Coordinates of C-alpha atoms in Angstrom, one line a residue:
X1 CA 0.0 0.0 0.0
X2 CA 3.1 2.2 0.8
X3 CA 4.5 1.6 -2.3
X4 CA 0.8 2.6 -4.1
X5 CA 1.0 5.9 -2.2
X6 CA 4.4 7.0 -3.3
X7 CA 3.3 6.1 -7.0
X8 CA -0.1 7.2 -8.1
X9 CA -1.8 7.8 -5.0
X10 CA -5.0 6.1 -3.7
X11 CA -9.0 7.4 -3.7
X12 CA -10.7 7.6 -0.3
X13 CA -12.7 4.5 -1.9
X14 CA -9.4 2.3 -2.8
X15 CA -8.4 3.2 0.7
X16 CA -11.5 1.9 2.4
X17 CA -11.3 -1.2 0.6
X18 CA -7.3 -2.1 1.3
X19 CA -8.1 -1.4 5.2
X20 CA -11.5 -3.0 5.4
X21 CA -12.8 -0.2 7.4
X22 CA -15.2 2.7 7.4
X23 CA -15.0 6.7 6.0
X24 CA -14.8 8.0 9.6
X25 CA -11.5 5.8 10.0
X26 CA -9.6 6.5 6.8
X27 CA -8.1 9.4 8.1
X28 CA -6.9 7.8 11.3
X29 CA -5.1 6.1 9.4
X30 CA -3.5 8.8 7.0
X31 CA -2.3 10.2 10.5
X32 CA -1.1 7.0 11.6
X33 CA 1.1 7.0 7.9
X34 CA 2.1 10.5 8.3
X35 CA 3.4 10.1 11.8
X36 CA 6.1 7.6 10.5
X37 CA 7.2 10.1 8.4
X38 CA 5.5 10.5 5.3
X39 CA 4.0 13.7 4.0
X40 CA 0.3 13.8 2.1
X41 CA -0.5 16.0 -0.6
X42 CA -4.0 15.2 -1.9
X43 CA -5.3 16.4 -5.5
X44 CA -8.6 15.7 -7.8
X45 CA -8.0 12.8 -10.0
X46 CA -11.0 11.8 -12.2
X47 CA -13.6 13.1 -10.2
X48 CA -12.3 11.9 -6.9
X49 CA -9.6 13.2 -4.2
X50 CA -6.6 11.6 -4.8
X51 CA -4.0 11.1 -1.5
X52 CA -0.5 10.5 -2.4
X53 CA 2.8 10.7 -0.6
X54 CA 4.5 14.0 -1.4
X55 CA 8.1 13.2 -3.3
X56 CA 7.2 9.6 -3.3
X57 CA 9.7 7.5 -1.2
X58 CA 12.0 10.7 -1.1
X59 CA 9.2 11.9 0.6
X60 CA 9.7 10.1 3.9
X61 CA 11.8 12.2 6.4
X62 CA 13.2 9.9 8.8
X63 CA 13.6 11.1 12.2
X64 CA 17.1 11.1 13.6
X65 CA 18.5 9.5 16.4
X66 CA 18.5 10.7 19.8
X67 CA 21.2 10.3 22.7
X68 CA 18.9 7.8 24.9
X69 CA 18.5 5.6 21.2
X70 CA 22.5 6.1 20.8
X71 CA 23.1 4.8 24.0
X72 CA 20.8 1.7 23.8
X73 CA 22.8 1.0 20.1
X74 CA 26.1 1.4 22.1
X75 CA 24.9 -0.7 24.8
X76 CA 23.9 -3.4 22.5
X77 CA 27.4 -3.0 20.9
X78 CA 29.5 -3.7 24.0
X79 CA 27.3 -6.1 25.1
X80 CA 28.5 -7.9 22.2
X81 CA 32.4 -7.2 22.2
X82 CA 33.4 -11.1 22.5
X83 CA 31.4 -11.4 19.0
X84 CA 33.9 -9.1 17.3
X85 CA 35.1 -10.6 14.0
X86 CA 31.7 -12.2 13.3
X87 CA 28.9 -11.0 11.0
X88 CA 26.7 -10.4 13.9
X89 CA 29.0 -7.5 15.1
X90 CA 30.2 -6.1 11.9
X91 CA 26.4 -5.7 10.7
X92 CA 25.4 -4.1 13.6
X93 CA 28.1 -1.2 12.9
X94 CA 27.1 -0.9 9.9
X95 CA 23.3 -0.3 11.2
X96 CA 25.2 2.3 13.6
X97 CA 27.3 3.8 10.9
X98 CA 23.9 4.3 9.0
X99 CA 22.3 6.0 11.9
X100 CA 25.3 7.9 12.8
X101 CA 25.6 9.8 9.3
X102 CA 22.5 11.5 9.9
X103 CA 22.7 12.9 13.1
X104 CA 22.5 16.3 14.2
X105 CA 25.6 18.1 14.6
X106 CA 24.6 18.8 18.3
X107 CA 24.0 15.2 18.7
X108 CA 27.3 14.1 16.9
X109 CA 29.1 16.5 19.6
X110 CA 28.1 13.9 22.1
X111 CA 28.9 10.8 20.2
X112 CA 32.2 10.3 22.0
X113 CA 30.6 10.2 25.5
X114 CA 28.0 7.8 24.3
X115 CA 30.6 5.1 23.0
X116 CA 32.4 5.5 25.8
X117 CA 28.9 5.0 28.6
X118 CA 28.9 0.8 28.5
X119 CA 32.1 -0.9 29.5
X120 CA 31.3 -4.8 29.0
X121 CA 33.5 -6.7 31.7
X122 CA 32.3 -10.2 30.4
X123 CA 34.3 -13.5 31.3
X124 CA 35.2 -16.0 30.6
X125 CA 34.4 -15.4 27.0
X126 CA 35.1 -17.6 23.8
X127 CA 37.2 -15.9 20.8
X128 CA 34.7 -16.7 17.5
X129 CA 37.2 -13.8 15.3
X130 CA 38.7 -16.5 13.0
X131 CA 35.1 -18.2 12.8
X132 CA 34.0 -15.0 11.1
X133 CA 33.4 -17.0 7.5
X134 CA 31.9 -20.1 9.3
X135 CA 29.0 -18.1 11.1
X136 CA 28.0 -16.1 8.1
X137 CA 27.4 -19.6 6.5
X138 CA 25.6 -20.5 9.6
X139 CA 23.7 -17.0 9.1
X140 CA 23.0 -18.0 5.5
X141 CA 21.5 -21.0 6.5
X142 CA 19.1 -19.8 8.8
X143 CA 17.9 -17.1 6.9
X144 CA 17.3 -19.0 3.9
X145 CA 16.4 -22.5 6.0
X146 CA 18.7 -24.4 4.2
X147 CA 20.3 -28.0 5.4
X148 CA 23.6 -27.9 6.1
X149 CA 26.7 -30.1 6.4
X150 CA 28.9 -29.5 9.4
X151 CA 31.8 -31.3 10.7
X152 CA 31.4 -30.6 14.6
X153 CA 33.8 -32.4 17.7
X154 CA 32.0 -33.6 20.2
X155 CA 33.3 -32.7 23.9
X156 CA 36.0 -35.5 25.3
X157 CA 36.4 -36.6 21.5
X158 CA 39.0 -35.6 19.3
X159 CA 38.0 -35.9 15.5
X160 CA 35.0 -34.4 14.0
X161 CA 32.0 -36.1 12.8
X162 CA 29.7 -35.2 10.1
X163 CA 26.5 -34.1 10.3
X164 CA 23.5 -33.2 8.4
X165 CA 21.4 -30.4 10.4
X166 CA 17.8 -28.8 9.8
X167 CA 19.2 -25.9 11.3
X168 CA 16.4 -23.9 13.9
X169 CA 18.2 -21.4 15.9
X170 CA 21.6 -20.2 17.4
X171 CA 21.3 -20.4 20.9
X172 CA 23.6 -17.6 22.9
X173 CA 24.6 -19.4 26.3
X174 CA 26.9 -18.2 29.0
X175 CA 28.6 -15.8 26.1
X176 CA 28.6 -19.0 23.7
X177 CA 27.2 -19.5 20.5
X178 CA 25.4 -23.0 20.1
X179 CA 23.8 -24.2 17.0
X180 CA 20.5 -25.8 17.6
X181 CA 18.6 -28.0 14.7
X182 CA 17.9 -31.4 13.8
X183 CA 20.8 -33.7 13.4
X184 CA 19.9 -36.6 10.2
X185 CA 22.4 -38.5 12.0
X186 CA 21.7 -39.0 15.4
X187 CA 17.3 -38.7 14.8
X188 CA 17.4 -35.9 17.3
X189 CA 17.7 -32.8 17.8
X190 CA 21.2 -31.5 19.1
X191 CA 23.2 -28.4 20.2
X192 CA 26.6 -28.1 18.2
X193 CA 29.0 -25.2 20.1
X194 CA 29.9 -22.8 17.6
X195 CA 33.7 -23.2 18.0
X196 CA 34.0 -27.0 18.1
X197 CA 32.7 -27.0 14.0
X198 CA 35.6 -27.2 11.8
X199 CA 33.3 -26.6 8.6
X200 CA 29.6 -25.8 7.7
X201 CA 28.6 -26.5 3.9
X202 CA 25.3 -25.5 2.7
X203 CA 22.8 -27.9 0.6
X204 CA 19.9 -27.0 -1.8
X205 CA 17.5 -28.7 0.6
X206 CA 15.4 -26.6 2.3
X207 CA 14.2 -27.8 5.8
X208 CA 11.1 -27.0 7.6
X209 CA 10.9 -26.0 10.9
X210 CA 8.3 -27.8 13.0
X211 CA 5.5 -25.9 13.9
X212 CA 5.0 -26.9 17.3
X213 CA 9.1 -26.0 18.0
X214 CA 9.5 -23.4 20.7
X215 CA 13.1 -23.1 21.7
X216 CA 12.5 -20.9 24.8
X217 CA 9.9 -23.2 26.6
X218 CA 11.4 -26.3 25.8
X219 CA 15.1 -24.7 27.5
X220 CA 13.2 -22.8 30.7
X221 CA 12.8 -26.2 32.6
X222 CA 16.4 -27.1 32.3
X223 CA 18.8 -25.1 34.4
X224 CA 21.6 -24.9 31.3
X225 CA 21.4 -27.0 28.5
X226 CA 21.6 -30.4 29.3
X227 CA 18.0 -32.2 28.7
X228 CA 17.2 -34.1 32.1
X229 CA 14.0 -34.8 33.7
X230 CA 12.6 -31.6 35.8
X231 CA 13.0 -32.0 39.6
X232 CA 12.2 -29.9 42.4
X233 CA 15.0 -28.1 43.9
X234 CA 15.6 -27.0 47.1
X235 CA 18.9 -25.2 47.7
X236 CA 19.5 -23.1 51.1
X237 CA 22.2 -19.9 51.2
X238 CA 23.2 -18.3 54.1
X239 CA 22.6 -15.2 55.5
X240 CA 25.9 -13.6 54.3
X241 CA 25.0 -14.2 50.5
X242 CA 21.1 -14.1 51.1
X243 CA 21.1 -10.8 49.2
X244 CA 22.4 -12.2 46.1
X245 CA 20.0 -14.6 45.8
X246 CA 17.1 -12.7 46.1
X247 CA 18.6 -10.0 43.9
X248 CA 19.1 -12.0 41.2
X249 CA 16.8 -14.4 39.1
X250 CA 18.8 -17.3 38.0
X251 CA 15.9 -19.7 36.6
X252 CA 12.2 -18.5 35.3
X253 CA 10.8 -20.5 38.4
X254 CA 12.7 -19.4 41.4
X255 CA 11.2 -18.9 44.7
X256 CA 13.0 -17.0 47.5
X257 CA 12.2 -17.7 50.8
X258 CA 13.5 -15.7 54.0
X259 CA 14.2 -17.7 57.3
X260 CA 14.8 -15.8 60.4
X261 CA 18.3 -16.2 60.9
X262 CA 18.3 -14.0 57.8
X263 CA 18.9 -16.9 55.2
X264 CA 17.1 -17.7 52.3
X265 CA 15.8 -20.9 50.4
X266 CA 15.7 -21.3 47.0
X267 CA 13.5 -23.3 45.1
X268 CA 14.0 -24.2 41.0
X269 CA 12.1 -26.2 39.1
X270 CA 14.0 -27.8 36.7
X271 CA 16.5 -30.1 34.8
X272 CA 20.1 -30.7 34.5
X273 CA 21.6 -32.0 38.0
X274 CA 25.5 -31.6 37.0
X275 CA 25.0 -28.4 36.2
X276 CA 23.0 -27.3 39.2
X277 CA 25.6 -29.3 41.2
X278 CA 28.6 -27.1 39.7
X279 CA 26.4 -23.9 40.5
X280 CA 26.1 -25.5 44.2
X281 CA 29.5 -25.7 44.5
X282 CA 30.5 -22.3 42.9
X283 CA 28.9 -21.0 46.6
X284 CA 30.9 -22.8 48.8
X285 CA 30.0 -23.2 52.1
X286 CA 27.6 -20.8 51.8
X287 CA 25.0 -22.9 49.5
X288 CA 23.7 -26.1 50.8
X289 CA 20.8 -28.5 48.7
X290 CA 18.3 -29.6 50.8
X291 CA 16.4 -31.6 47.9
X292 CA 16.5 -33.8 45.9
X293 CA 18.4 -36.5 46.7
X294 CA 20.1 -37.4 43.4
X295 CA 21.8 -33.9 43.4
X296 CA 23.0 -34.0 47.2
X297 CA 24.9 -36.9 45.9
X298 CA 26.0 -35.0 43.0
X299 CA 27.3 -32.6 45.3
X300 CA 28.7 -34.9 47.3
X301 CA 30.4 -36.9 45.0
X302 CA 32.1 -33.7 43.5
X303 CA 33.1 -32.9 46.8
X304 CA 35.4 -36.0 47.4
X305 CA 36.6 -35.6 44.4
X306 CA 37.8 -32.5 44.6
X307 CA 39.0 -33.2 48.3
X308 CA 41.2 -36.1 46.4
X309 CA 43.3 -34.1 44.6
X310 CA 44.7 -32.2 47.5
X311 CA 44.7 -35.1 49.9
X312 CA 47.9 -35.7 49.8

């Protein structure tokens, strides 16, 4: 309809017809249209008044971008900065370059303090600059939802296996990139980390993604990314760290309880015992599970291991 406007211009009839509704709303909608930019000039044309965007597309005046909009860009940047290299990164300051050229020369006087607002202290990272060439393919393939061929090393093996992939998403975890889709291989679906594939080759299949697929539900009742059975977890934190824990949400289904001596009790519903068993530990004394039983012996079992290696 945009493109309509710009060209020959619509009747107050045509326009009725392309939005379905009444007169009375036709020109909510030409304010609607002309608060994104565009500019009406209306004329008679056969009879009937004519509306047509003024200049056609030069006619849209884009509004330039303020200091708060700057700073979000920037913050989006540096939240980024382990991404460098990648087409992820060098696309978005493009986009910035873009929005940059038009600003304000009042607004440009500021640029340096915005750049300089965000300073991303993210660790431990994982380097992906000489992957640069391997995630646009990756990119390419999700865009266009094509099957790929990757060569990926599974953890604690050391040559690379092929694969072919229906890829679905890339997963960010933990400031890693994981490739998630359909592996022909194993029948399943799998999670390939980014910088364990030695090569991604695109097909001329296309591959559908199922319908019913919903990436962020299916991950919410694990507590990282291994698939496991949901439990319900109990997990007490003493008074000295109680603070942290009810600052921060570190599943969707955390509850916080306060106890009097001024300690909390954390309960998670969800999957993945080893993981929640590292995070455990990570506390020290200060965490202790109180359910279920399988990860107090997952605790405890990292425990005297650990306690091995400086036994003697």
């Amino acid at each position: 309809m945009i493109r309509t406007l710009c060209s020959r211009g619509m009747t107050r009839a045509e326009l009725e017809e392309e939005f379905q509704v009444s007169r009375r709303h036709i020109y909510d909608y030409l304010q609607a249209i002309e608060g994104l930019g565009y500019v009406f000039v209306d004329h008679e044309g056969g009879g009937e008044r004519v509306w047509r965007i003024d200049g056609g597309y030069q006619g849209i005046k884009p509004e330039p971008a303020t200091l708060p909009e700057l700073m979000a860009l920037h913050l989006a940047k540096s939240h980024l900065a382990y991404l460098n290299g990648t087409p992820f990164v060098e696309s978005l300051e493009h986009l910035i370059q873009k929005v940059e050229a038009g600003l304000p020369t009042k607004v440009a006087n500021h640029l340096k303090r915005v750049t300089q607002v965000f300073v991303p202290l993210q660790a431990p990272i994982r380097p992906y600059e000489n992957q640069g060439p391997l995630l646009a393919q990756i990119q390419r393939a999700l865009l266009l939802q094509r099957v790929v061929r990757l060569n990926h090393t599974a953890a604690g093996y050391d040559e690379p296996v092929e694969h072919r992939v229906d890829p679905y998403a890339l997963l960010l975890y933990q400031y890693g990139l994981y490739l998630f889709g359909y592996s022909h291989r194993s029948k399943a679906r799998r999670l390939f980390a980014v910088e364990r594939i030695a090569s991604v080759e695109l097909t001329d299949d296309i591959c559908d993604i199922p319908e019913d697929l919903s990436i962020e539900r299916a991950y919410e009742r694990l507590f990282g990314l291994i698939d496991e059975p949901v439990h319900t977890v109990r997990i007490w934190f003493s008074p000295e760290v109680a603070y942290l824990v009810k600052e921060r949400r570190w599943h969707p289904t955390q509850h916080v309880e306060a106890q009097a001596d001024g300690s909390v009790v954390a309960t998670i519903e969800a999957g993945g015992l080893d993981e929640l068993a590292s995070w455990v530990l990570s506390w020290g004394a200060d965490a202790k599970v109180l359910s279920p039983q399988a990860l107090i012996v997952a605790v405890r079992s990292k425990l005297a291991a650990a306690s091995r290696q400086y036994s003697s």
